[in-house]
Backbone as a ProteinNet text record, in pm:
[ID]
protein_1_A
[PRIMARY]
PRLRGHDYMQGAYFVTLCTWSRRHWFGRIDGTGHAAVMEPNAMGRIVLDQWNALPRHFAHVQLDQVQLMPDHFHAIIILAGGIGSTLRADATAAAGPTTDGSGATEGAGPGTNARPNGTRPGSLGAIIGAFKSGTTYHMNRLAGTPGQRYWQPGFHDRVIRVTYGEFERIARYIAQNPSKWW
[TERTIARY]
-4227.1	-4103.3	-4009.1	-3935	-3846.4	-3710.4	-3660.7	-3531.5	-3559.2	-3519.2	-3547.8	-3494.2	-3580.8	-3541.4	-3558.2	-3610.8	-3629.6	-3779.8	-3827.4	-3971.4	-4027.9	-3944.7	-3988.4	-4075.5	-4049.9	-4122.3	-4035.7	-3905.6	-3815	-3694.3	-3622.1	-3504.6	-3523.8	-3421	-3424.1	-3431.7	-3512.1	-3536.8	-3529.5	-3469.7	-3470.3	-3581.5	-3685.8	-3798.4	-3812.1	-3856.8	-3885.5	-4020.8	-4106.1	-4237.2	-4243.2	-4293.5	-4301.9	-4447.4	-4471	-4605.7	-4646.5	-4776.9	-4833.9	-4784.7	-4727	-4674.2	-4570.6	-4507.7	-4403.8	-4452.1	-4580.7	-4637	-4587.6	-4570	-4522.1	-4640.1	-4686.2	-4803.2	-4771.5	-4649.1	-4622.5	-4558.2	-4527	-4465.4	-4354.9	-4259.3	-4150.9	-4020.2	-3911.3	-3779	-3746.9	-3710.3	-3673.2	-3522.3	-3454.2	-3309.1	-3237.5	-3104.1	-3021.3	-2905.2	-2842.2	-2724.9	-2756.2	-2659.9	-2675.8	-2783.3	-2825.1	-2929.5	-3069.9	-3080.1	-3210.5	-3289.5	-3417.2	-3507.3	-3640.2	-3703.9	-3835.3	-3940.2	-4027.1	-4137.8	-4265.9	-4315.3	-4435.2	-4560.3	-4648.6	-4780	-4875.1	-5005.5	-5102.1	-5096.5	-5080.3	-5070.8	-4941.7	-4834.9	-4708.2	-4716.2	-4786.9	-4804.5	-4887.6	-4984.7	-5061.1	-4967.3	-4879.6	-4785.1	-4697.8	-4642.6	-4555.7	-4632.2	-4751.7	-4832.9	-4869.1	-4908.3	-4944.8	-4822.6	-4707.1	-4584.8	-4550.7	-4553.9	-4519.2	-4620.1	-4739.9	-4841.3	-4825	-4741.7	-4728.7	-4699.4	-4608.9	-4583.8	-4706	-4802.3	-4925.1	-5014.1	-5001.1	-5083.3	-5012.2	-4880.3	-4799.9	-4694.7	-4715.2	-4629.6	-4484	-4457.4	-4320.8	-4246.8	-4307.7	-4246.3	-4170.1	-4048	-3967.7	-3929.2	-3933.6	-3901.2	-3766.6	-3693.8	-3565.1	-3569	-3467.8	-3455.7	-3572.2	-3622.2	-3730.7	-3707.5	-3742.6	-3732.1	-3844.3	-3931.9	-4035.6	-3977.9	-4010.4	-3969.7	-4095.4	-4088.5	-4209.7	-4280.7	-4203.9	-4264.7	-4226.6	-4162.6	-4129.8	-4103	-4079.9	-4066.7	-3962.7	-3860.8	-3758.2	-3768.8	-3746.3	-3746.7	-3672.7	-3630.2	-3580.5	-3684.9	-3729.6	-3827.3	-3767.8	-3787.9	-3731.8	-3846.8	-3847.6	-3947.2	-3878.4	-3920.5	-3854.8	-3887.7	-3993.5	-4025.7	-4055.7	-4094.1	-4128.5	-4009.8	-3888	-3769.7	-3709.2	-3775.7	-3727.7	-3601.4	-3584.4	-3465.8	-3461.6	-3344.2	-3328.6	-3294.6	-3295.1	-3263.2	-3118.7	-3094.1	-2963.1	-2919.1	-2795	-2736.7	-2805.8	-2849.4	-2912.4	-3046.1	-3105.7	-3238.5	-3236.4	-3123.2	-3117.6	-3081.3	-3158	-3136.5	-3152.6	-3107.2	-3115.5	-3259.9	-3275.9	-3409.8	-3479.5	-3610.9	-3692.6	-3704.7	-3816.7	-3836	-3824.3	-3776.5	-3764	-3897.3	-3909.2	-4031.3	-3998.5	-4099.6	-4081	-4116.4	-4136.4	-4171.1	-4320.8	-4402	-4547.3	-4601.7	-4515.5	-4560.9	-4592.7	-4593.5	-4620.2	-4488.7	-4484.3	-4362.5	-4335.9	-4209.9	-4174.2	-4201	-4258.9	-4283.9	-4398.1	-4472	-4580.9	-4692.4	-4735.1	-4843.5	-4963.6	-5059.9	-5178.7	-5142.1	-5213.8	-5192.1	-5085.6	-5023.9	-4923.4	-4991.4	-4918.5	-4972.5	-4942.7	-4892.8	-4859.6	-4987.2	-4978.6	-5091.5	-5053.7	-5141.9	-5106.9	-5093.6	-5166.4	-5161.9	-5168.4	-5114.5	-5123.6	-5010.5	-5010.3	-4907.1	-4940.6	-4837.1	-4855.9	-4882.9	-4980.3	-5006.3	-4879.4	-4850.1	-4732.3	-4605	-4609.7	-4490.4	-4467.7	-4350.1	-4319.4	-4423.6	-4460.7	-4559.9	-4695	-4738.6	-4866.7	-4862.3	-4751.5	-4737.4	-4736.8	-4659.9	-4655.2	-4792	-4859.4	-4993.4	-5090.5	-5086.5	-5173.2	-5139.2	-5010.8	-4966.3	-5017.1	-4997.9	-5041.6	-5193.6	-5264.5	-5410.1	-5456.9	-5397.7	-5435.4	-5405.2	-5287.9	-5253.4	-5344.1	-5372.5	-5459.4	-5598.6	-5651.7	-5783.5	-5785.5	-5686.7	-5684.3	-5656.4	-5572.3	-5545.7	-5669.1	-5740.8	-5864.3	-5969.2	-5978.1	-6071.4	-6032.7	-5904	-5855.8	-5885.2	-5856.4	-5869.7	-6009.4	-6095.6	-6228.9	-6223.5	-6131.9	-6109.8	-6120.2	-6238.3	-6249	-6198.6	-6117.8	-6066	-5935.5	-5886	-5758.5	-5644.4	-5555.4	-5435.7	-5324.5	-5256.4	-5145.2	-5011.8	-5014.3	-4890.7	-4877.3	-4753.9	-4727.7	-4752.8	-4788.3	-4803.9	-4670.8	-4678.9	-4559.8	-4473	-4351.6	-4253.4	-4116.6	-4013.3	-3876	-3828.7	-3757.6	-3702	-3562.8	-3487.4	-3355.1	-3341.8	-3306	-3277	-3144.4	-3141.5	-3019.4	-2936.6	-2814	-2721.8	-2643	-2591.1	-2516.9	-2369.8	-2328.2	-2187.4	-2149.5	-2026.3	-1964.6	-2037.2	-2103.2	-2168.5	-2284.4	-2349	-2456.3	-2573	-2611.8	-2723.4	-2694.1	-2577.5	-2541.5	-2530.1	-2477.4	-2464.6	-2603.1	-2696.5	-2832.3	-2902.1	-2886.6	-2947.3	-2893.6	-2765.6	-2705	-2760.4	-2772.2	-2828.1	-2969.2	-3051.5	-3189.1	-3190.8	-3110.8	-3108	-3061.1	-2969.1	-2913.2	-2993.6	-3101.4	-3178.3	-3223.1	-3271.6	-3311.9	-3196.9	-3074.7	-2962.1	-2928.1	-2978.3	-2952.7	-3068.2	-3173.1	-3289	-3246.9	-3297.3	-3256.1	-3315.2
6776.2	6702.3	6707.1	6604.1	6595.2	6655.8	6639.6	6696.6	6828.1	6936.9	7069.3	7078.3	7125	7141.2	7016.3	6909.7	6785.1	6760.6	6731.4	6720.1	6579.1	6477.9	6339.4	6287.2	6336.5	6290.9	6200.2	6200.2	6113.1	6083.5	5977.8	5937.5	5802.2	5758.8	5630.3	5657.3	5575.6	5596.3	5463.8	5469.7	5359.2	5392.5	5308.3	5334.2	5223.1	5262.3	5168.9	5204.9	5104.6	5120.3	5023.5	5070.8	4987.7	4961.7	4846.7	4812	4892.7	4902.7	4970.5	4900.3	4974.9	4922.9	4812.7	4810.9	4711.9	4568.1	4544.7	4410.1	4324.3	4199.2	4103.1	4050.9	4131.9	4099.4	4010.3	4012.6	3964.6	3826.7	3761.7	3629.7	3616.6	3528.2	3504	3478.3	3495.1	3464.6	3320.4	3242.2	3102.8	3092.3	3031.1	3015.3	3132.3	3123.8	3228.7	3259.6	3372.6	3411.1	3418.5	3376	3384.3	3290.1	3192.7	3099.9	3151.3	3266.6	3320.6	3366.1	3330.6	3373.7	3415.4	3510.1	3553.7	3460.8	3409	3324.4	3406.1	3465.5	3548.6	3465.1	3520.4	3459.5	3521.8	3499.9	3552.6	3705.8	3772.1	3918.4	3963.6	3892.9	3925.4	3910.7	3809	3790.3	3903.3	3954.3	4070.6	4188.8	4213.2	4325.3	4309.4	4191.1	4169	4179.9	4124.6	4132.8	4276.9	4353	4493.4	4575.1	4546.9	4617.6	4587.3	4460.9	4420.7	4471.8	4507.3	4560.8	4710.3	4778.8	4924.2	4968.6	4901.7	4947.6	4937.3	4853.4	4847	4968.5	5028.5	5144.6	5277.4	5275.5	5395.7	5362.7	5409	5371.6	5412.8	5514.6	5563.8	5494.9	5394.4	5323.5	5200.8	5187.2	5066.6	5017.3	4887.7	4829.8	4760.6	4768.5	4700.7	4613.8	4614.8	4528.3	4549.7	4440	4446	4338.9	4370.9	4271.7	4295.8	4198.6	4199.7	4138.5	4197.5	4145.8	4131.1	4063.4	4044.9	4174.8	4282	4406.4	4529.9	4509.7	4623.3	4576.1	4674	4648.2	4744.8	4692.5	4774.8	4755.8	4863	4849.9	4965.6	4941.8	5047.8	5065.7	5188.7	5223.4	5334.5	5323	5419.2	5486.5	5617.7	5695.7	5755.3	5709.4	5750	5893.9	5949.2	6088.4	6115.8	6011	6029	6046.4	6021.4	6042	5911.3	5799.6	5670.7	5622.3	5654.1	5609	5457.4	5403.4	5260.1	5234.2	5108.4	5073.5	5108.5	5107.9	5135	5278.4	5300.9	5434.7	5533	5490.3	5582.8	5635.7	5568	5606.8	5725.2	5763	5870.6	6001.4	6036.7	6160.2	6279.9	6394.1	6515.9	6545.1	6606.5	6637.6	6736.9	6731.5	6823.2	6957	7027.9	7160.4	7159.3	7268.6	7277.9	7314.3	7290.1	7325.1	7411.3	7475.2	7563.5	7495.4	7365.1	7290.4	7270.9	7339.2	7324.5	7223.3	7174	7082.4	7154.1	7287.7	7365.2	7401.1	7394.6	7427.3	7576.1	7611.5	7752.7	7821.3	7936.9	8015.2	7961.3	7867.3	7808.8	7909.7	7925.5	8019.3	7945.2	8019	7955.7	7859.3	7748.4	7651.2	7548.1	7554.1	7453.5	7339.8	7231.3	7116.3	7121.9	7233.5	7244.9	7242.3	7178.7	7174.1	7251.3	7335.4	7414.5	7330.1	7219.7	7134.7	6988.8	6901.6	6758.1	6707.5	6576.9	6515	6530.4	6544	6555.1	6417.2	6404.9	6275.5	6223.9	6097	6035.8	6054.3	6131.3	6151.4	6029.8	6022.3	5911.1	5903	6014.2	6014	5961.3	5999.8	5952.7	5802.6	5753.7	5610.9	5528.1	5572.2	5499.6	5505.4	5618.6	5629.4	5532	5520.9	5426.2	5282	5252.3	5118.1	5082.4	5172.3	5145.8	5131.4	5214	5206.4	5072.9	5032.5	4906.5	4785.5	4783.3	4668.5	4663	4778	4781.5	4730.2	4773.2	4726.9	4573.9	4517.9	4372.8	4295.4	4346.9	4277.6	4280.8	4392.4	4398.8	4302.2	4289.1	4191.7	4049.6	4017.7	3884.7	3852.3	3946.7	3921.7	3951.1	4011.7	4048.1	4154.8	4248.9	4351.6	4492	4534	4666.6	4774.8	4863.8	4974	4946.2	4823.1	4791	4866.4	4923.4	4987.5	4884	4881.7	4789	4860.9	4986.8	5061.8	5180	5209.6	5334.6	5450.3	5566.5	5681.3	5715.7	5764.6	5807.4	5691.4	5725.5	5626	5692.8	5611.1	5661.9	5653.4	5753.7	5747.7	5807.4	5765	5820.8	5831.4	5949.8	5967.7	5896.7	5806.2	5730.2	5807.7	5836.2	5904.4	5800.2	5841.1	5748	5739.8	5817.8	5822.8	5714.6	5674.7	5584.6	5451.7	5403.4	5273.2	5267	5380.4	5384.4	5292.9	5290.2	5206.2	5060	5012.4	4873	4842.4	4936.5	4917.3	4903.8	4988.3	4982.2	4853.6	4814.9	4690.3	4570.3	4569.6	4460.8	4460.8	4577.9	4588.7	4529.8	4565.6	4516.5	4364.2	4310.8	4165.4	4089.7	4147.9	4080.1	4102.5	4177.9	4211.5	4091.5	3980.7	3866.1	3808.7	3813.9	3758.4	3841	3963.2	4050	4048.6	3969.4	3962.2	3895.8	3942.5	3890.9	3760.6
3232.1	3206.6	3325.9	3343	3458.6	3431.1	3309.2	3272.4	3202	3264.1	3209.2	3066.2	2978	2839.2	2754.3	2811	2735.3	2721.9	2600.7	2579.8	2592.9	2609.4	2629.2	2514.5	2394.4	2276.3	2189.2	2210.4	2135.9	2223.1	2188.5	2263.9	2329.2	2399.5	2469.4	2619	2689.7	2832.2	2907	3024.6	3119.4	3218.2	3222.3	3310.9	3414.2	3532.7	3639.9	3698.3	3710	3771.6	3889.1	4003.1	4122.9	4159.4	4221	4262.6	4384.7	4402.2	4517.9	4644.7	4736.7	4863.4	4843.5	4724.8	4689.2	4709.3	4687	4698.1	4583.5	4609.1	4509.2	4427.6	4334.3	4254.2	4133.8	4082.1	3947.1	3935.1	4043.3	4035.4	4137.5	4106.3	4202.4	4128.1	4201	4147.6	4183.9	4084.6	4105.6	4087.6	4183.6	4177.1	4241.8	4241	4299.8	4207.3	4231.9	4153.8	4005.6	3924	3778.6	3724.9	3805	3761.8	3794.4	3859.9	3898.6	3776.6	3774.9	3668.2	3730.6	3666.1	3710.3	3651.8	3736.5	3693.8	3709.8	3600.6	3613.6	3637.3	3719	3736.7	3634.5	3648.9	3552.2	3545.1	3659.5	3657.8	3591.2	3616.2	3551.5	3400.9	3355.1	3210.5	3149.7	3226.2	3179.1	3158.9	3255.2	3245.1	3120.9	3101.2	2985.2	2853.6	2849.1	2727	2693.7	2794.8	2772.1	2728.9	2787.6	2748.5	2602.1	2567.8	2431	2327.4	2370.3	2279.8	2253.5	2328.5	2312.6	2168.9	2095.2	1957.8	1866	1898.9	1818.6	1842.9	1959.3	1994.7	1969.8	1972.6	1953.1	1847.5	1726.3	1613	1631.8	1709.9	1727.6	1841.6	1905.2	2018	1969.4	2019.5	2000.6	2139.8	2160.2	2290.2	2283	2390.8	2400.1	2525	2604.7	2721.9	2818	2876.1	2973.3	3079.4	3203.3	3310.8	3410.5	3420.9	3522.4	3648.9	3762.1	3892.3	3977	4092.7	4172.5	4209.3	4234.1	4280	4197.9	4084.5	3997.9	3855.9	3770.2	3627.9	3573.1	3504	3438.9	3288	3213.9	3068.9	3004	2881.7	2795.4	2686.3	2671.6	2569.5	2484.1	2354.6	2260.9	2186.8	2190.1	2117.9	1996.9	1879	1755.2	1716.5	1771.2	1743.5	1597.6	1525.2	1385.2	1293.4	1345	1261	1213	1241.4	1192.1	1259.7	1386.6	1459.1	1466.4	1481.7	1501.5	1646.7	1686.6	1823.6	1857.6	1984.1	2043.3	2022.1	1991.5	1993.9	1900.8	1782.4	1689	1739.9	1837.6	1883.9	1978.9	2028.8	2126.4	2059.2	1959.2	1885.1	1977.1	1932.2	2012.1	2050.6	2164.9	2214.6	2123.3	2124.6	2045.3	2113.9	2092.5	2148.8	2299.9	2355.5	2500.1	2560.6	2690.9	2760.6	2880.4	2931.3	3046	3177.2	3174.1	3294.1	3311.2	3232	3243.1	3144.5	3055.1	2952	2822.6	2824.5	2704.3	2637.6	2507	2434.8	2443.7	2471.8	2480.9	2348.3	2355.9	2236.8	2152.2	2206.9	2129.6	2113.9	1993.8	1967.1	1914	1863	1807.7	1695.3	1688.1	1581.7	1611.6	1729.7	1764.6	1838.7	1860.2	1932.1	2080.8	2129.7	2271.3	2355.1	2471.8	2563.6	2688	2739	2856	2982.2	2991.8	3111	3068.6	3152.7	3126.2	3038.5	3019.2	2936.8	2789.9	2710.5	2566.2	2508.1	2420.1	2356	2287.5	2309.1	2249.2	2328.4	2437.3	2519.8	2609.5	2668.5	2759	2870.3	2929.7	3037.3	2992.3	2872.9	2820.8	2793.8	2741.8	2711.6	2840	2939.6	3066.4	3134.6	3126.9	3184.2	3120	2987.8	2917.1	2955.3	2967	3006.1	3145.7	3241	3377.9	3386	3312.5	3311	3252.3	3140.8	3077	3162.3	3223.1	3307.7	3429.9	3489.3	3607	3571.6	3458.9	3414.9	3402.3	3332	3309.7	3438.3	3525.7	3652.4	3742	3743.5	3822.1	3767.9	3636.3	3577.7	3617.5	3610.2	3646.2	3791.7	3880.1	4024	4077.6	3995.4	4044	4152.1	4135.8	4237.3	4176.9	4135.1	4074.1	4169.4	4116.1	4196.1	4268.5	4265.1	4331.4	4263.8	4342.1	4288.3	4281.4	4170	4153.1	4137.8	4100.2	4075.3	4170.7	4208.4	4278.7	4182.4	4233.4	4143.9	4076.6	3956	3883.2	3838.7	3798.4	3756.6	3758.6	3758	3752.6	3608.2	3563.6	3428.7	3426.5	3328	3301.5	3150.2	3104	2962.8	2937	2841.1	2812.3	2710.1	2746.4	2655.9	2577.2	2463.1	2378.8	2417.3	2513.4	2550.3	2650.7	2645.4	2743.4	2760.1	2657.2	2663	2760.2	2785.8	2885.1	2847.9	2720.8	2678.4	2711.8	2676.4	2700.2	2849.2	2927.8	3072.6	3136.7	3096.7	3151.8	3107.9	2981.3	2933.1	3011.8	3041.1	3119.4	3262.5	3323.2	3458.3	3462.2	3364.5	3358.9	3346.5	3255.3	3232.3	3356.2	3433.5	3550.2	3677.7	3670.7	3788.9	3871.6	3811.3	3895	3978.1	3928.5	4003.9	4127.1	4134.7	4248.6	4349.9	4320.5	4409.8	4539	4651.6	4782	4803.4
[MASK]
++++++++++++++++++++++++++++++++++++++++++++++++++++++++++++++++++++++++++++++++++++++++++++++++++++++++++++++++++++++++++++++++++++++++++++++++++++++++++++++++++++++++++++++++++++++

């Protein structure tokens, strides 16, 4: 986990994924300023389709704002953590068990679901890993390029807090991203 003491199993997150070498794989921006819109190509549509399919594969996932760009992808993803959270402010419930930085739950003993190494199933890292793997598979099939890398390793995330309108500010930033394209 990136935020000490946060298990990444529930809450709202602002995630950004960038393409390998910042290549413009996903389409182009048409227009300028407030009239700018992203026009996804076939690879961009794969990314959007795979993202929108996440709740079918992970029952605790809810999707909110999303913006595909030529060389990156921004989104808000909400992990309900099995507590039936709703979108927006209610979805950022308090964090679950703390971790020691290894991915294992502190004080975890026999019979727990803690894993000594690797990402926990259903965690933000596991979901993003599955998404990147699925999109890469489909893009390689489309382009006939087995083994091509499309994503930079890892991803950027920010735990969204419910204070000071942070959720709405981030959602607005994501929606306005095409207007800021150079």
